[in-house]
CSV table of C-alpha atoms and ligand atoms in Angstrom, one decimal:
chain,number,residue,atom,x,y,z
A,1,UNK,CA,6.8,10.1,94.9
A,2,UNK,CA,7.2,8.5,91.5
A,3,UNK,CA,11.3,8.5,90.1
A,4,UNK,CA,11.4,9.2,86.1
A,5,UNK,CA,14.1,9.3,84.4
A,6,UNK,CA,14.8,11.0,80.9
A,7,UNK,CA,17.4,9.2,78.2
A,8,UNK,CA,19.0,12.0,76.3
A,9,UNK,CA,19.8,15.6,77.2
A,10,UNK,CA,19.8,17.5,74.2
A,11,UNK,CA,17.1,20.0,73.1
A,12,UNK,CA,14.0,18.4,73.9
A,13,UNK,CA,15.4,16.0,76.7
A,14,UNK,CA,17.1,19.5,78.0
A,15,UNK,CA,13.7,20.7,78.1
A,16,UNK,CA,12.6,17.9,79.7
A,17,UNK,CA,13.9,18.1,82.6
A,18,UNK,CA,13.6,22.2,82.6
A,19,UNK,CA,10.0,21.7,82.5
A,20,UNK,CA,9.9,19.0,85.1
A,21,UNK,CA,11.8,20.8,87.5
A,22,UNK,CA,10.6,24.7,86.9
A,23,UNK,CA,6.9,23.4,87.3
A,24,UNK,CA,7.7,21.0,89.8
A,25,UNK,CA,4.5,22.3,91.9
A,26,UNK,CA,1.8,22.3,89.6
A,27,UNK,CA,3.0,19.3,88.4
A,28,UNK,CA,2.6,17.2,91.1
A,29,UNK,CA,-1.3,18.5,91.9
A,30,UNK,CA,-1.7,17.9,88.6
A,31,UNK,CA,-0.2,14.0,88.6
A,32,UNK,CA,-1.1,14.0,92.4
A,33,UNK,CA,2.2,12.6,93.0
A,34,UNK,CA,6.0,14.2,93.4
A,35,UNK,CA,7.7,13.6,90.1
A,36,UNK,CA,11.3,13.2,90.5
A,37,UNK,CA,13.9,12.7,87.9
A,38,UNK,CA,16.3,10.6,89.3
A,39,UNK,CA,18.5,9.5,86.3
A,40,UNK,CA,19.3,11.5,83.2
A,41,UNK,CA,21.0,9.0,80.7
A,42,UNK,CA,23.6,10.5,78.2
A,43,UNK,CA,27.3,9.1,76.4
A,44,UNK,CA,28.4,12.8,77.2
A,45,UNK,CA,30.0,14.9,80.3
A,46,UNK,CA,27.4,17.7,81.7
A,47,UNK,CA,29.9,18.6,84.7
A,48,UNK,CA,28.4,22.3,84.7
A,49,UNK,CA,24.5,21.2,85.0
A,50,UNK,CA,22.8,21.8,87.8
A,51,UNK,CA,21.1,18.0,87.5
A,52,UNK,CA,25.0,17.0,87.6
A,53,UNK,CA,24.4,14.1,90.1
A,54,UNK,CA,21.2,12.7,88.5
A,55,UNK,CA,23.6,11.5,85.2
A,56,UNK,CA,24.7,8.6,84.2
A,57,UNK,CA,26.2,6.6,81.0
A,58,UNK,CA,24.8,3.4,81.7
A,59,UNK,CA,21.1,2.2,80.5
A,60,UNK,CA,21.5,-0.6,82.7
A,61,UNK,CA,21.5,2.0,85.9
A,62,UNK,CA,17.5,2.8,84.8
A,63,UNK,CA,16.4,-0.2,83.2
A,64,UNK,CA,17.7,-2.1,86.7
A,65,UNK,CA,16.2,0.2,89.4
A,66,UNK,CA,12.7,-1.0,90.4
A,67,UNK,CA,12.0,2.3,91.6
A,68,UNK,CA,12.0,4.5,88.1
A,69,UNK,CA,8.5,3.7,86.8
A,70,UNK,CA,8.6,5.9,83.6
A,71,UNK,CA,10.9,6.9,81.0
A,72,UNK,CA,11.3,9.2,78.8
A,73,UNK,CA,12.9,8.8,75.6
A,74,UNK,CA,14.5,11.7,73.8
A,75,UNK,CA,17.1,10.5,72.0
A,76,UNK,CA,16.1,10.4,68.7
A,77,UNK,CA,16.8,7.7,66.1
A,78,UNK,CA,15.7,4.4,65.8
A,79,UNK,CA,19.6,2.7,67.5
A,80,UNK,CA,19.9,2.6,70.6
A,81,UNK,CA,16.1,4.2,71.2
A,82,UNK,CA,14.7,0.8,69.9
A,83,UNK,CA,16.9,-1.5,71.7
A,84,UNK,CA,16.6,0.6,74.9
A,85,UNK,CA,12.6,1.1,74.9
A,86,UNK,CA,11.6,-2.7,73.6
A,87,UNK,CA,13.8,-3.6,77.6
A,88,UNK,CA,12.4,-0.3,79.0
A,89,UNK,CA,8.6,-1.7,78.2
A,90,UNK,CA,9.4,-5.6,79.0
A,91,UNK,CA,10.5,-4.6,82.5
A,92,UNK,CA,6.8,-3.2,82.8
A,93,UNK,CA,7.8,0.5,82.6
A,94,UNK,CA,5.8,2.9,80.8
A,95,UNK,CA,7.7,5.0,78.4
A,96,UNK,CA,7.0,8.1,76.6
A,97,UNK,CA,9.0,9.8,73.0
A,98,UNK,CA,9.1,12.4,71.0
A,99,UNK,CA,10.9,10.3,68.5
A,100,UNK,CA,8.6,9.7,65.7
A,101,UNK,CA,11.6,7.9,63.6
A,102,UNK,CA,10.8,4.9,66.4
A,103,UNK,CA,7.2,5.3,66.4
A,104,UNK,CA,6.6,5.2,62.9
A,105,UNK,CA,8.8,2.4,62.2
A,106,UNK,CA,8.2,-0.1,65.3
A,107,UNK,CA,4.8,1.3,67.0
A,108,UNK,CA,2.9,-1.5,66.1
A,109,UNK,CA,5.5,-4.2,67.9
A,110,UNK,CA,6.5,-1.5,70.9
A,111,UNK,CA,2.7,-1.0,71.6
A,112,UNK,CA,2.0,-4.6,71.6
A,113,UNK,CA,4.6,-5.1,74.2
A,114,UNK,CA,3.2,-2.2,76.4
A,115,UNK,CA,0.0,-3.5,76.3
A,116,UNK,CA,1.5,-7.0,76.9
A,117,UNK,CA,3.0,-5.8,80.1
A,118,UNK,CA,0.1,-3.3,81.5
A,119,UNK,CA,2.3,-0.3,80.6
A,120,UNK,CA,1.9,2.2,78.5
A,121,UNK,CA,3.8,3.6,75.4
A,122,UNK,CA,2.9,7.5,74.7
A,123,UNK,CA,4.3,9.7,72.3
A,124,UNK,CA,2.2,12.9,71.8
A,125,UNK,CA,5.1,14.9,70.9
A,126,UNK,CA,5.8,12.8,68.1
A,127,UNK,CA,3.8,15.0,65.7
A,128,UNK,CA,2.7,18.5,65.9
A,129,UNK,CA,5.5,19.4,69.2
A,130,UNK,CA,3.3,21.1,71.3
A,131,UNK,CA,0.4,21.0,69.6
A,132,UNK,CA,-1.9,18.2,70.9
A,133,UNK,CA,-3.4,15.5,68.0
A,134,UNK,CA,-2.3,12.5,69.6
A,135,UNK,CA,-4.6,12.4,72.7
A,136,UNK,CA,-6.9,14.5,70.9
A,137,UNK,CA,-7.7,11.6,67.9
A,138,UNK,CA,-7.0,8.7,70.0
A,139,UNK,CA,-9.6,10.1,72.7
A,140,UNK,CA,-12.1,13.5,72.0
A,141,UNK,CA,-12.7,12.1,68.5
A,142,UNK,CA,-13.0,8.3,69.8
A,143,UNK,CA,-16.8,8.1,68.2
A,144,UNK,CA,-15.9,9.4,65.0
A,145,UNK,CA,-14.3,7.4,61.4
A,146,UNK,CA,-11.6,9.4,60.6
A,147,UNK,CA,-12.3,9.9,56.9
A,148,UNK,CA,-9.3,12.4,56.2
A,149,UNK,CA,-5.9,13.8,58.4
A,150,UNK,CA,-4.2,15.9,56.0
A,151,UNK,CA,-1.8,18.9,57.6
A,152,UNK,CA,1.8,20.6,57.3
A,153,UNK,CA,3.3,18.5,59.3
A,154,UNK,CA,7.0,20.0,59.1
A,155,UNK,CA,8.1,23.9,60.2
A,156,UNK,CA,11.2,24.0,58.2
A,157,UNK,CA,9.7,23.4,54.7
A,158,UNK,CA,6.4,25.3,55.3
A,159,UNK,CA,9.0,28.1,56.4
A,160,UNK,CA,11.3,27.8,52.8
A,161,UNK,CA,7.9,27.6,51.2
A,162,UNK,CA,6.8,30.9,53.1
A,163,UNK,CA,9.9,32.8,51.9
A,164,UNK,CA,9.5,31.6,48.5
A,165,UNK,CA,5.4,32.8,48.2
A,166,UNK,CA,5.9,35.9,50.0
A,167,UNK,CA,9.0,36.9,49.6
A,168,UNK,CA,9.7,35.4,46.1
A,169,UNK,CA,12.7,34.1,47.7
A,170,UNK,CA,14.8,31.5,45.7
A,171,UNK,CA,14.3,27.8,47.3
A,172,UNK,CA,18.6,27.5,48.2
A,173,UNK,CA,18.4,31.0,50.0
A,174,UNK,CA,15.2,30.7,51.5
A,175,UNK,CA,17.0,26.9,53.4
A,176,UNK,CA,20.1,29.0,54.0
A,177,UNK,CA,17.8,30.9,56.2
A,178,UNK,CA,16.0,28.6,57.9
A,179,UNK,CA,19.4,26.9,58.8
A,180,UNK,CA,20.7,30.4,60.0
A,181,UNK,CA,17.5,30.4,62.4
A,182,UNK,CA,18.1,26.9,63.7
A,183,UNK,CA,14.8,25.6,61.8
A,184,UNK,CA,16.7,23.4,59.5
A,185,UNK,CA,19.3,21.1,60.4
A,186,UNK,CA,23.0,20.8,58.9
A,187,UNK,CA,21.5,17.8,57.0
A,188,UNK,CA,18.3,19.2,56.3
A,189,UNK,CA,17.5,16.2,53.6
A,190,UNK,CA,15.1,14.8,56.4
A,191,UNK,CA,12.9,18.1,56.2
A,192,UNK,CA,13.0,18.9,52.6
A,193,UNK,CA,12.9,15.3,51.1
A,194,UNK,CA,9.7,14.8,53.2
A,195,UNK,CA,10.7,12.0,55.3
A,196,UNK,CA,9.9,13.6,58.5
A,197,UNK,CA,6.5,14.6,57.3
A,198,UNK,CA,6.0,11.3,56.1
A,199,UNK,CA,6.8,9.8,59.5
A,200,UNK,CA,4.2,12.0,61.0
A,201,UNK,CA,1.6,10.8,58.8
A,202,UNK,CA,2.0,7.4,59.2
A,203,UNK,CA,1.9,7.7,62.6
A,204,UNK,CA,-1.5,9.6,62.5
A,205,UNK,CA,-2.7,7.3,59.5
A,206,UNK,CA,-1.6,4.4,62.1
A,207,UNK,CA,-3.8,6.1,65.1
A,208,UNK,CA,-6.8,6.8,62.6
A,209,UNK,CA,-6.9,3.7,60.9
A,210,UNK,CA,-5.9,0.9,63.5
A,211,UNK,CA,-3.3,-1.0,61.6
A,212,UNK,CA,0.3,0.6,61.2
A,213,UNK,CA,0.9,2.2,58.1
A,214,UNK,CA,5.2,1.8,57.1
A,215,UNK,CA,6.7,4.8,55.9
A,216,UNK,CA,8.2,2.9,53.3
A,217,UNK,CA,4.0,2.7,52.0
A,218,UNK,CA,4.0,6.5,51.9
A,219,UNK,CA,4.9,8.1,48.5
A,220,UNK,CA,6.9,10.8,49.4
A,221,UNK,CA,8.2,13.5,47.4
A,222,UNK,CA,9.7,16.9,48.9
A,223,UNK,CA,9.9,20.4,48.0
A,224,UNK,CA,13.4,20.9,46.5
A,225,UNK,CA,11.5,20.6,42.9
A,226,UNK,CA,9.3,23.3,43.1
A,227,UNK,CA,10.6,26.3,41.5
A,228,UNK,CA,9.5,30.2,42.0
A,229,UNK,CA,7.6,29.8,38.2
A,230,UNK,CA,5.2,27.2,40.4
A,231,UNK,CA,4.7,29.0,42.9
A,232,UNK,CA,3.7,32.2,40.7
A,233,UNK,CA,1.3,30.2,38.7
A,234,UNK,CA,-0.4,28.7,41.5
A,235,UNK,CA,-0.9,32.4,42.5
A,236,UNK,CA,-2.4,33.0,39.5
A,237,UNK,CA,-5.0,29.7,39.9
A,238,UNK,CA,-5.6,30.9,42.8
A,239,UNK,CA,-3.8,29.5,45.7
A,240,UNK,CA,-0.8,28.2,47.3
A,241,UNK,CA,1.8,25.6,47.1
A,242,UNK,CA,2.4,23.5,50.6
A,243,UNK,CA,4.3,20.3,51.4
A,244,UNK,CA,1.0,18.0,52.6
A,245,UNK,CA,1.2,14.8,54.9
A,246,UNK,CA,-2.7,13.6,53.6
A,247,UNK,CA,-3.9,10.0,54.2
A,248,UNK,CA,-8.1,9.6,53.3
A,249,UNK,CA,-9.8,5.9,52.9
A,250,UNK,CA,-11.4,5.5,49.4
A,251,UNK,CA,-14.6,3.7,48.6
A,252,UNK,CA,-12.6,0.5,48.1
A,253,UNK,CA,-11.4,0.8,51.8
A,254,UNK,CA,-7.7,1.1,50.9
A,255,UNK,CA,-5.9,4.5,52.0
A,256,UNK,CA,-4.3,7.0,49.5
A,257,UNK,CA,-1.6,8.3,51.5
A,258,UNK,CA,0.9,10.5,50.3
A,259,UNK,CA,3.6,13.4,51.1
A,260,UNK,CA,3.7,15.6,48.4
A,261,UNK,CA,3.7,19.4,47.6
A,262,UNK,CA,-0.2,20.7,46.5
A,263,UNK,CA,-1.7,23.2,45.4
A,264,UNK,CA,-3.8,24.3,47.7
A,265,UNK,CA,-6.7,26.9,47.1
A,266,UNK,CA,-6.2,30.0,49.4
A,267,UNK,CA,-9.6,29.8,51.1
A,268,UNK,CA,-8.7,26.8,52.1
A,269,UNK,CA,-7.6,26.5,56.0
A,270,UNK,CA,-4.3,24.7,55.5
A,271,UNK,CA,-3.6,27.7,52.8
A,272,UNK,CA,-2.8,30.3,55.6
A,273,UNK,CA,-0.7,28.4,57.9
A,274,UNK,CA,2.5,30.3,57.1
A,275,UNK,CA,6.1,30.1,58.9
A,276,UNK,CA,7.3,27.3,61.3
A,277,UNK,CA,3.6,26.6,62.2
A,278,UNK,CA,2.0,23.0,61.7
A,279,UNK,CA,-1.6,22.8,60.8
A,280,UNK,CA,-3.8,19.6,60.9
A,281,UNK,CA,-6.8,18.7,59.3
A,282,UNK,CA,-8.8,16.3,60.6
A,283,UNK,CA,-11.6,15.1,59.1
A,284,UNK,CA,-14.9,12.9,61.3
A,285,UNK,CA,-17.6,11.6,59.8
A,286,UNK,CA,-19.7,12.9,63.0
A,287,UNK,CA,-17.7,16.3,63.4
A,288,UNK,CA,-16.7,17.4,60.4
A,289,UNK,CA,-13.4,19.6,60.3
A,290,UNK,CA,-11.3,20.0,63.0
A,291,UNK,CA,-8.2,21.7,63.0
A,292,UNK,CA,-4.9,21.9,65.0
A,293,UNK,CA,-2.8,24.9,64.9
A,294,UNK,CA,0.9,26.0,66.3
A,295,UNK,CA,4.2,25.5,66.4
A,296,UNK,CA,5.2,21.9,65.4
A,297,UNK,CA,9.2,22.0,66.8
A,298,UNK,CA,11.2,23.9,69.2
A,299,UNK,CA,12.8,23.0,72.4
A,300,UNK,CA,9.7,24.2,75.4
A,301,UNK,CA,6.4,23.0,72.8
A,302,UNK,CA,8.1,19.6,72.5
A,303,UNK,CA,8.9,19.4,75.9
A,304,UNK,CA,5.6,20.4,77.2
A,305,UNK,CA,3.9,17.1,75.3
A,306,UNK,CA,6.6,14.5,76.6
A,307,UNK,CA,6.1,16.2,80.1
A,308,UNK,CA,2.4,16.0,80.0
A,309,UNK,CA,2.8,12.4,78.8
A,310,UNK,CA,4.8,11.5,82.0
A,311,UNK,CA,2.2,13.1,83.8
A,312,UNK,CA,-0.1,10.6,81.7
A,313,UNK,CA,1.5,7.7,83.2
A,314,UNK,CA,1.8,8.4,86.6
A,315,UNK,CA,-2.0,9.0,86.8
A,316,UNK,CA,-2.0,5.4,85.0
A,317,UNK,CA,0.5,3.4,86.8
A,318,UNK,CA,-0.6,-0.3,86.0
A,319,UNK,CA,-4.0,1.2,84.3
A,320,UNK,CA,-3.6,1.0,80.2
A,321,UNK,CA,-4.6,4.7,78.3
A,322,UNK,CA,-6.1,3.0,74.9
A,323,UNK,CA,-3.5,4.0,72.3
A,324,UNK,CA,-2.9,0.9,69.7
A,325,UNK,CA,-2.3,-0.1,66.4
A,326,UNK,CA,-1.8,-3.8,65.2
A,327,UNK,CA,0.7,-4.7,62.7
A,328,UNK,CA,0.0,-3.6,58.9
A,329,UNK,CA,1.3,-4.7,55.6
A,330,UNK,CA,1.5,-3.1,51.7
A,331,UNK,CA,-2.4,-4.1,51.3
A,332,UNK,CA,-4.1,-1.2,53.0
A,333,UNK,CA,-2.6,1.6,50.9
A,334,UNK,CA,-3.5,2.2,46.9
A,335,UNK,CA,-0.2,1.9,45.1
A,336,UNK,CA,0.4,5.9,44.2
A,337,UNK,CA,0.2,4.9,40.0
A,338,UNK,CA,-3.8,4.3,40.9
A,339,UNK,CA,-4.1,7.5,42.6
A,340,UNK,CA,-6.5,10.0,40.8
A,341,UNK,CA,-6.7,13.2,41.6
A,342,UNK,CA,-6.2,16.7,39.5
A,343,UNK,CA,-2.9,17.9,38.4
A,344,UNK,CA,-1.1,21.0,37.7
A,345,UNK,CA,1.5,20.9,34.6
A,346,UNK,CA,4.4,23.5,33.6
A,347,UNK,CA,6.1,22.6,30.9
A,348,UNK,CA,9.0,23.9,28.2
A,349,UNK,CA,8.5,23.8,24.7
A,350,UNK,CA,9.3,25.4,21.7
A,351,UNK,CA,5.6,26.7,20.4
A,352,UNK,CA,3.0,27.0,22.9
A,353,UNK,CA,0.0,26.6,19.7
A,354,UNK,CA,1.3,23.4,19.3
A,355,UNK,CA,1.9,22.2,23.1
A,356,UNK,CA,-1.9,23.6,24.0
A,357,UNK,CA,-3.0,21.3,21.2
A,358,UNK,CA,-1.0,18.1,22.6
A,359,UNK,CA,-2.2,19.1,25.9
A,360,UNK,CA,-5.9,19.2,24.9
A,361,UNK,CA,-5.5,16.0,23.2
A,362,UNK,CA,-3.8,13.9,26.0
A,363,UNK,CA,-5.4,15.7,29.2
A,364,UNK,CA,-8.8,15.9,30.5
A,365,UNK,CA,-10.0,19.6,30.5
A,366,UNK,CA,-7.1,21.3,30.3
A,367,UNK,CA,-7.0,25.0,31.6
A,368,UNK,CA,-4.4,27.0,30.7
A,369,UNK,CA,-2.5,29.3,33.6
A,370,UNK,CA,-0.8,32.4,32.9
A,371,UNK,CA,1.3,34.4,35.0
A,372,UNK,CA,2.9,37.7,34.0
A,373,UNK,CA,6.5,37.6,33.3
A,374,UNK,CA,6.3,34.1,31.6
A,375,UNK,CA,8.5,33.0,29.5
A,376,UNK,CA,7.4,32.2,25.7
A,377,UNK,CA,9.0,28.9,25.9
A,378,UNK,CA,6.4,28.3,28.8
A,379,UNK,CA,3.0,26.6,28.9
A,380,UNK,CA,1.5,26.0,32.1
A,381,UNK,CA,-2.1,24.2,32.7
A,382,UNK,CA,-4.5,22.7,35.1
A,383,UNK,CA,-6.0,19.6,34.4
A,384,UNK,CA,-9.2,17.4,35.8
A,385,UNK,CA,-8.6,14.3,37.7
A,386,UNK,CA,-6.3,11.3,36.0
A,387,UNK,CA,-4.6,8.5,37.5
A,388,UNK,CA,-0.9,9.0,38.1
A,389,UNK,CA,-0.6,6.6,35.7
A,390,UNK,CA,-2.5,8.1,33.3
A,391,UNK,CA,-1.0,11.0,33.5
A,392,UNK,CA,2.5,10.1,33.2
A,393,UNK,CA,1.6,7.9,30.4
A,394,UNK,CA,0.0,11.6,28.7
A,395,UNK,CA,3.3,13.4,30.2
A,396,UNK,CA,5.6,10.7,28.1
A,397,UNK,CA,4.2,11.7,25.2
A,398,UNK,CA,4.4,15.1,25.3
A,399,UNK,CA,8.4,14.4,26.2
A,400,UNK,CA,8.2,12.3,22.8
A,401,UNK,CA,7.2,15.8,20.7
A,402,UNK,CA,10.1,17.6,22.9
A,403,UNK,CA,7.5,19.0,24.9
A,404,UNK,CA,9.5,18.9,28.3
A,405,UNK,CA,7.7,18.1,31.6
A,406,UNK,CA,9.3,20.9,34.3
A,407,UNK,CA,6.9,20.4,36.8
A,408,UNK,CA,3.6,18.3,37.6
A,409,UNK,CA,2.0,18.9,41.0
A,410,UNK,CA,-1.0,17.0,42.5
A,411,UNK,CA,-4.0,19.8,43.3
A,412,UNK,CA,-5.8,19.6,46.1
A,413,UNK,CA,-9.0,19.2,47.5
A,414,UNK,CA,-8.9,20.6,50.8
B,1,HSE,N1,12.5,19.2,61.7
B,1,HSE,C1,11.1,19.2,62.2
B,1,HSE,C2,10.3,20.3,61.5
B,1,HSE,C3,11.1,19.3,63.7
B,1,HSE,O1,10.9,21.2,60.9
B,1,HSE,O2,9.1,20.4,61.6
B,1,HSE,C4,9.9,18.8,64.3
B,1,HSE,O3,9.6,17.5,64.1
């Protein structure tokens, strides 16, 4: 029998231990070994649970017990989960997390200790909750260069920006209802600033790539700009707008990786993933697309990828599973003002004549979009590919003839 023990009891860890103990069977054929949980670490009072006698308040209770050969952390947060999982690892014992805050910010040194110690550091349910991408691009696409990930990589967004497409919903009412559902947290700057998305990219750029990619290296802009006038005209050019984690290697080897709302074209794959669902691209030079699908959150689909993770490392007690990155710094990504790519322009101005002529003058092939309903004191346009640069230089411009900028949105290519 191998003794686990699981730090932090609330959603996910809750499901944790649900999962371990309702599938307690299949588990162990699976693991071919009796999992037991024999601590459950947490600062507060469970007196009603039924795994009453397994908690405790003290870390050192786990960290000191010889017997506990894998931990799971669930806690969240980079303090105490840090602290607690750099011991957890130096003590030889393999850990596994959902808590992509910790991976994305101290992978690189927490992996190096694993390895260090013949243990193993896992966190599948880091990115994509249930839906497997971890395993899946660390192992099934081993023999491949990852030349693109690019996905919707958080549920509550791609829901607000569901309501907004579908149901023409205004962006403030469409958060009050994914709050209301439980998608969205009290605080749901997180979600709709970007920053979780851009933790699960630079986790995934991290795994593709080799060296660890910093979210602080990730320009990341969230959705609380984008207004229902964007979201018709991108109707009208033929698409949809999505928050996208994307992180490609360019021809001079550096990666342009980026969280940002896109346009994307509605044939595209990522273009129907709708709701709470997470989609991920994943682009191999030998296979070609391949792409993950599900639900990216929730209690049972997160708990099901740290559960198979602990199932992981009790096949692989003292055996290494290959998952590392080394340590990166700002040289591997393209700063985001030498990004090219093709953008999408709404603007406010007082004579549309004259702003098409501006336009025409400062951007490459221009196209204007119209959408019914518009405004006359709106112009909207698509234009061909520009550095950022570039194209705020040409934006600034148009500001100086009180043409004012009211939305510029990279446009995809996926
Ligand atoms: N807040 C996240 C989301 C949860 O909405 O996708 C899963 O990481």
């Amino acid at each position: 029998m191998v003794q686990v023990a699981v730090m932090g009891h609330g959603v996910v860890g809750s499901g944790v231990v649900e999962v371990l103990e309702n599938h307690r069977e299949s588990i162990a054929k699976r693991a071919k070994e009796e999992i037991n949980i024999k601590y459950i670490l947490d600062i507060r009072e469970f007196p009603d649970s039924p795994y009453a006698d397994k908690f405790t308040k003290s870390f050192d209770d786990i960290l000191n017990d010889d017997d506990v050969k894998v931990v799971a952390e669930v806690m969240g947060g980079v303090n105490p989960a840090y602290d607690f999982t750099k011991k957890l690892l130096l003590a030889g014992k393999s850990v596994v997390t959902s808590n992509k805050e910790l991976v994305a910010t101290k992978g690189a040194e927490l992996l190096e200790i694993a390895k260090q110690k013949n243990a193993n550091y896992l966190f599948e349910a880091s990115v994509g909750g249930g839906i497997p991408i971890i395993r899946p691009m660390s192992q099934c696409l081993a023999a491949n260069d990852v030349v693109e990930v690019a996905g919707i990589l958080n549920g509550t967004t791609n829901f607000i920006l569901t309501k907004m497409i579908r149901e023409h919903m205004g962006f403030e009412d469409a958060l009050k209802m994914a709050q209301q559902l439980g998608y969205a947290e009290k605080d749901p700057t997180a979600d709709v600033e970007g920053h979780d998305a851009c933790r699960k990219i630079a986790i995934l750029a991290s795994l593709a790539y080799g060296k660890h990619i910093y979210p602080e290296l990730v320009h990341t802009q969230g959705i609380t700009r984008i207004a229902l006038e964007d979201v018709a005209y991108a109707a009208s050019w033929g698409g949809v707008i999505k928050l996208i984690g994307q992180v490609k290697r360019l021809d001079d080897g550096k990666l342009d990786i980026t969280v940002e709302p896109m346009f994307i074209e509605s044939s595209s794959q990522l273009a129907g993933v709708d709701d709470v669902f997470n989609g991920i691209l994943v682009k191999g030079d030998a296979t070609g697309d391949v792409v993950f699908y599900g639900k990216g959150a929730g209690k049972l689909p997160t708990a099901s990828a740290v559960v198979a993770d602990i199932i992981d490392c009790v096949k692989h007690l003292g055996a290494r599973k290959y998952i590392f990155w080394a340590d990166g710094d700002a040289s591997l990504v393209k700063p985001y003002e030498e990004t090219v790519y093709p953008v999408y322009i709404r603007v406010e101005c007082d004579d549309r004549k004259l702003a098409a002529e501006a336009v025409s003058r400062l951007f490459k092939n221009p196209r204007a979009i119209v959408r019914t309903d518009a405004l006359d004191n709106e112009y909207a346009f698509a234009a061909d590919e520009m550095t950022v640069a570039q194209q705020e230089e040409a934006a600034g411009e148009l500001e100086k003839l009180g043409i004012k900028i009211r939305s510029k949105i990279r446009i995809s290519d996926l």
